[in-house]
PDB file of C-alpha atoms in Angstrom:
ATOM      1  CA  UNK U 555     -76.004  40.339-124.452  1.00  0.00           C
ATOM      2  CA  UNK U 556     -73.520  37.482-125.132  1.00  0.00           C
ATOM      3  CA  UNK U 557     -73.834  34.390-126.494  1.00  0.00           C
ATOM      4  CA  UNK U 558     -74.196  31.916-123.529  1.00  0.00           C
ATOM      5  CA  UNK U 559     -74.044  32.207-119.463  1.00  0.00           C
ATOM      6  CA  UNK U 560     -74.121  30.554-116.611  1.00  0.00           C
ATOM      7  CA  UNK U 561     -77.378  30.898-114.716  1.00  0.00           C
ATOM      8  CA  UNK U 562     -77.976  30.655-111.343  1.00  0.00           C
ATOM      9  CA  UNK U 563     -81.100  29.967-109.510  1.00  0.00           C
ATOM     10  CA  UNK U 564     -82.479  33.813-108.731  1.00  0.00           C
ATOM     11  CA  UNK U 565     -82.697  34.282-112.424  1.00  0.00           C
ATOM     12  CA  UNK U 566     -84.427  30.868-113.217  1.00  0.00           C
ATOM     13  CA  UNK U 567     -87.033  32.003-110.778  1.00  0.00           C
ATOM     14  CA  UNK U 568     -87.913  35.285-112.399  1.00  0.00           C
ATOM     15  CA  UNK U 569     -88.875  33.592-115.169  1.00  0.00           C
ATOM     16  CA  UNK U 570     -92.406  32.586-112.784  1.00  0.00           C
ATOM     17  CA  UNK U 571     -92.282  35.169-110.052  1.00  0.00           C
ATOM     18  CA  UNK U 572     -92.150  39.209-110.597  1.00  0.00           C
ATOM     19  CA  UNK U 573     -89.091  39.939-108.127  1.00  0.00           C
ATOM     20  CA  UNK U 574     -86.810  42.807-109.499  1.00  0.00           C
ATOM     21  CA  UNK U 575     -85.168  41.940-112.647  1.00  0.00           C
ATOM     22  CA  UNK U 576     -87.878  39.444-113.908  1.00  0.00           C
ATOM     23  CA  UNK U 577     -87.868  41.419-117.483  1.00  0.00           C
ATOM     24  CA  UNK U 578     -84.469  40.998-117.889  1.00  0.00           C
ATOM     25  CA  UNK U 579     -84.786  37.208-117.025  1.00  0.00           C
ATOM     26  CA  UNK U 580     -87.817  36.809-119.347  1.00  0.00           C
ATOM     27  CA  UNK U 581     -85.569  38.460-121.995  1.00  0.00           C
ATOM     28  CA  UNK U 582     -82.948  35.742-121.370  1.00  0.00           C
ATOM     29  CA  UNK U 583     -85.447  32.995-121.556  1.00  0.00           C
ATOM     30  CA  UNK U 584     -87.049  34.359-124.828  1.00  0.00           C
ATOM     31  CA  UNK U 585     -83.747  34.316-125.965  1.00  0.00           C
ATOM     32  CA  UNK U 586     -83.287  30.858-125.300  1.00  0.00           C
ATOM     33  CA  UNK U 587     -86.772  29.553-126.323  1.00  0.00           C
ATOM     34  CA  UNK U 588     -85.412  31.263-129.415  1.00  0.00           C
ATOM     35  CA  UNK U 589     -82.182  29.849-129.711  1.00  0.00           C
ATOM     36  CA  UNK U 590     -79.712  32.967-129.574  1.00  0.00           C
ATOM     37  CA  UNK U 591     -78.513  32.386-126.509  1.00  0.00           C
ATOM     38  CA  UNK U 592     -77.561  29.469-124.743  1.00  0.00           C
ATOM     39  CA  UNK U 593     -78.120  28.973-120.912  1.00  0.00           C
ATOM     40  CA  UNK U 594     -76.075  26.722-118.922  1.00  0.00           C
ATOM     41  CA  UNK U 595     -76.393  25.606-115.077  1.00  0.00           C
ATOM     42  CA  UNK U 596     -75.739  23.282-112.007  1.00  0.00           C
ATOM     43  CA  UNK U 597     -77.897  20.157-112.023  1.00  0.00           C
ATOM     44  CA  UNK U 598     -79.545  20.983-107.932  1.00  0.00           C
ATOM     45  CA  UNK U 599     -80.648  24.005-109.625  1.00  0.00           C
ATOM     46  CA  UNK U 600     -83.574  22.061-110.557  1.00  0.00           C
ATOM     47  CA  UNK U 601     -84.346  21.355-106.803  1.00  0.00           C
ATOM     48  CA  UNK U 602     -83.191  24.965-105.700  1.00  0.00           C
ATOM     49  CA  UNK U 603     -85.709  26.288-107.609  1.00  0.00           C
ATOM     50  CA  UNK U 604     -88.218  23.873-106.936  1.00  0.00           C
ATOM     51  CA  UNK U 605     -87.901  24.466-103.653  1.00  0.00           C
ATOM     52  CA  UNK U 606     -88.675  28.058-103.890  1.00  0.00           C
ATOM     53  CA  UNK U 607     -91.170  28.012-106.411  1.00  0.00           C
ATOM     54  CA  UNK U 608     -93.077  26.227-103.597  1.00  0.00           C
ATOM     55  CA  UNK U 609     -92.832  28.480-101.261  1.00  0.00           C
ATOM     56  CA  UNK U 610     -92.668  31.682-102.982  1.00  0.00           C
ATOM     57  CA  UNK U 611     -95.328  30.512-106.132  1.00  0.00           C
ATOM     58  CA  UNK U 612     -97.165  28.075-105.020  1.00  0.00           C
ATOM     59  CA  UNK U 613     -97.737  28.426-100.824  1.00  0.00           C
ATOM     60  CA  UNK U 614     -97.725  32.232-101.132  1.00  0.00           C
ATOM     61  CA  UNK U 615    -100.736  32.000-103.853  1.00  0.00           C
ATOM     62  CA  UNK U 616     -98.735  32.996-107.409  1.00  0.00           C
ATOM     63  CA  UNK U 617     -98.953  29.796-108.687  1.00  0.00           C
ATOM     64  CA  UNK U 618    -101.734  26.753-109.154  1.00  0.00           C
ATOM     65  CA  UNK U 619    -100.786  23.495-108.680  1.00  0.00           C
ATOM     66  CA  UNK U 620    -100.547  23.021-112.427  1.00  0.00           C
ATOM     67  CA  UNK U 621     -98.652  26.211-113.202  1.00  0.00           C
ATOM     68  CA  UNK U 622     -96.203  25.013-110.424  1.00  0.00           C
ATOM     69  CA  UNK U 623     -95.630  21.017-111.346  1.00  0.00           C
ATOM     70  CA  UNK U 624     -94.672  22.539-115.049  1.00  0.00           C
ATOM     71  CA  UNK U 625     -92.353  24.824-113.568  1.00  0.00           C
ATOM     72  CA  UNK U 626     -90.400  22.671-112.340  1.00  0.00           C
ATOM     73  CA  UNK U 627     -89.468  20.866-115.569  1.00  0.00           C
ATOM     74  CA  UNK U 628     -88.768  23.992-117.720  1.00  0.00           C
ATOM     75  CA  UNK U 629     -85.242  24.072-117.109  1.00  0.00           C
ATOM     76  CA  UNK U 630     -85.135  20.726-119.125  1.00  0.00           C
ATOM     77  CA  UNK U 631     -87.917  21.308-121.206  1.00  0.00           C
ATOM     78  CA  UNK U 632     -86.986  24.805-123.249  1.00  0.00           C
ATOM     79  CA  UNK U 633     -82.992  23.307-123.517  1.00  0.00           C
ATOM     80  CA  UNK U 634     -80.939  24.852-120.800  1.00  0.00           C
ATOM     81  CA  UNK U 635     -77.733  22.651-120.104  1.00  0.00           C
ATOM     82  CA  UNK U 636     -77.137  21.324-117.262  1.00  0.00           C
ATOM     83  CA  UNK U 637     -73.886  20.231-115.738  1.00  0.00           C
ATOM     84  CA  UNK U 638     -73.103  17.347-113.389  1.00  0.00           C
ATOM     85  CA  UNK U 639     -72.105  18.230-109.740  1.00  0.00           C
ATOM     86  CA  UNK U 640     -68.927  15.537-110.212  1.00  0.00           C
ATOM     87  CA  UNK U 641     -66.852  15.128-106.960  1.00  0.00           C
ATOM     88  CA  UNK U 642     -64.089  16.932-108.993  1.00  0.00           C
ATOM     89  CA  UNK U 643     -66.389  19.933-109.819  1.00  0.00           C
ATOM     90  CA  UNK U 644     -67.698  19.579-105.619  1.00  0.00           C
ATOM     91  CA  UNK U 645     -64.181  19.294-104.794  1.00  0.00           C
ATOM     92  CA  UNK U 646     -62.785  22.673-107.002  1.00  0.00           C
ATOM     93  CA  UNK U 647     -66.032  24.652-105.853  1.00  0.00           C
ATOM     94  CA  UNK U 648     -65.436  23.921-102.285  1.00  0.00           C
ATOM     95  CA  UNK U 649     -61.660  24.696-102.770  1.00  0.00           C
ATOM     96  CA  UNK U 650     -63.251  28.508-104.149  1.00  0.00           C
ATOM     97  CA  UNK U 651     -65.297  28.648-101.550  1.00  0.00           C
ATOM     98  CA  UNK U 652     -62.704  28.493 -98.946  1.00  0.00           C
ATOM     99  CA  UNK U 653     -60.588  31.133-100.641  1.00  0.00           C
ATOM    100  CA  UNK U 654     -63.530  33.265-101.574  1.00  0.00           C
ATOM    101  CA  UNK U 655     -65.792  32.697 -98.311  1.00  0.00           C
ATOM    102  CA  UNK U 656     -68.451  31.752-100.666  1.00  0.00           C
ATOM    103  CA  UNK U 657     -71.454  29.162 -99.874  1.00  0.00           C
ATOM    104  CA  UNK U 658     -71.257  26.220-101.579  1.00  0.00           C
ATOM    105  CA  UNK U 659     -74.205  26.698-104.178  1.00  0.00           C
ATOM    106  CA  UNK U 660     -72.540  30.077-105.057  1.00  0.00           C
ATOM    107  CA  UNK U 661     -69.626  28.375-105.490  1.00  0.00           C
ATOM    108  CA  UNK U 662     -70.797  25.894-107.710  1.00  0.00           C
ATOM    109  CA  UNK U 663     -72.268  28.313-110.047  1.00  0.00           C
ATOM    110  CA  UNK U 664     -68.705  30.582-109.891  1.00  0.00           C
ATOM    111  CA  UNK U 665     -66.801  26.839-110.272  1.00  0.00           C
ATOM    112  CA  UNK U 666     -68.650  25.884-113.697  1.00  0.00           C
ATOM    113  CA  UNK U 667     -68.947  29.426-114.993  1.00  0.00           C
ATOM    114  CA  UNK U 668     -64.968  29.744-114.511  1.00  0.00           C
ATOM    115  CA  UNK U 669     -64.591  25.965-116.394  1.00  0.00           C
ATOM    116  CA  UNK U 670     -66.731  26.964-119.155  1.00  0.00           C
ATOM    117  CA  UNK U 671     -65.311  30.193-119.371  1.00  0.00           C
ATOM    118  CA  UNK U 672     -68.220  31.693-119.514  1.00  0.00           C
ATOM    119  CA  UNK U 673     -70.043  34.707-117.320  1.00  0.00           C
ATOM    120  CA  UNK U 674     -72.323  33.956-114.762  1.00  0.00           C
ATOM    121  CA  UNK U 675     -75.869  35.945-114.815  1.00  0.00           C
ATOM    122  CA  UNK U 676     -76.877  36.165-110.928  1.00  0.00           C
ATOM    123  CA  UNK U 677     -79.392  38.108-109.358  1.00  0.00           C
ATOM    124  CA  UNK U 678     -76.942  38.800-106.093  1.00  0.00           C
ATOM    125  CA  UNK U 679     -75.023  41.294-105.639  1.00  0.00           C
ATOM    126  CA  UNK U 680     -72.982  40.112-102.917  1.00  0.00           C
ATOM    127  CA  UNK U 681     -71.766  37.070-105.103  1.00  0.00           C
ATOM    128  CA  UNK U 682     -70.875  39.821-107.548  1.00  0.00           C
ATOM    129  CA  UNK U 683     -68.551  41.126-105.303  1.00  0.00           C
ATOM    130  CA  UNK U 684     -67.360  38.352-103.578  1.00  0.00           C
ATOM    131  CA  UNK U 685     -66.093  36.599-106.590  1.00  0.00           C
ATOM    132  CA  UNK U 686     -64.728  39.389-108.524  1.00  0.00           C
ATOM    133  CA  UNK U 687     -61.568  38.502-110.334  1.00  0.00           C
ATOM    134  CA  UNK U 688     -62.363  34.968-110.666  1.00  0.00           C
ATOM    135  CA  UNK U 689     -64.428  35.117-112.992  1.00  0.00           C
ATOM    136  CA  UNK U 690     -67.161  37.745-115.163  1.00  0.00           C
ATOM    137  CA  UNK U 691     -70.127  37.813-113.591  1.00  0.00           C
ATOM    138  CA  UNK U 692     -73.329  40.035-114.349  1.00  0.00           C
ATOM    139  CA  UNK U 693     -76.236  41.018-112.110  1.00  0.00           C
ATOM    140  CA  UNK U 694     -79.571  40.696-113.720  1.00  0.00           C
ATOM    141  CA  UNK U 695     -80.391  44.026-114.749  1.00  0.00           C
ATOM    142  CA  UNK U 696     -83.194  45.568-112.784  1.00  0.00           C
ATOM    143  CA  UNK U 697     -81.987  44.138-109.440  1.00  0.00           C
ATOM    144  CA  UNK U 698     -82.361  46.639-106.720  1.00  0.00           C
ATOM    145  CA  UNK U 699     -81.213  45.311-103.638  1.00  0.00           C
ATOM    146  CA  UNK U 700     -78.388  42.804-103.047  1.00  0.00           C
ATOM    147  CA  UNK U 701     -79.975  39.371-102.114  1.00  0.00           C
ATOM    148  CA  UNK U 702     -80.041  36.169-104.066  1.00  0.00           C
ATOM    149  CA  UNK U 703     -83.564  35.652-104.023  1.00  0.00           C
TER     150      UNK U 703
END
């Protein structure tokens, strides 16, 4: 495992929910919690995963209210860095995501991993592909199937 990544949101949410790759993830954030690796990220990651924490912990019965309200603030809480979506950074990920027919969250996560020069951990496969050669990115290991979340 290297030293630092760029995480996007599939991986943040194995950390609560047992979805293929969650030991891998919980590895990462161990790792993290015990400061040899460093995790770095988009600032709406936050909401992304809030969002699906709801629905996928909380609504579908995984999660109390309690266990989902902290959830939400671990990102901040055990030290992962999180970058600014500046209108330069929207403005070179949207620029990728023309060229690479990427959505615009993927895009995000490929734009800062390529400025930090570091490789982005993902949980999708098809993000894999469709960014190869701009920049190193790693599925989650464990992942069985393709999709993001």
């Amino acid at each position: 495992m290297v030293d630092a990544y760029v995480v996007d949101t599939g991986v943040f949410l194995r950390w609560f929910i047992d979805q293929d790759g969650f030991e891998h993830a919980r590895e990462l954030q161990q790792k993290l919690i015990d400061g040899s690796v460093a995790v770095e990220t988009v600032d709406f990651a936050r909401v992304e995963v809030a969002g699906v924490l709801r629905k996928k912990g909380l609504l579908a019965g995984r999660l109390t209210v309690e266990e989902f309200t902290a959830a939400v603030r671990v990102i901040d809480d055990i030290g992962v860095t999180v970058h600014e979506t500046t209108a330069d950074r929207l403005e070179r990920a949207a620029a990728m995501a023309a060229r690479k027919n990427l959505g615009m969250y993927d895009a995000l996560f490929v734009q800062l991993a390529g400025e930090l020069d570091l490789p982005l951990l993902t949980t999708d496969g098809r993000l894999r592909r469709a960014a190869e050669g701009s920049v190193s990115i790693e599925v989650l290991r464990g992942i069985k199937k393709p999709n993001p979340v």
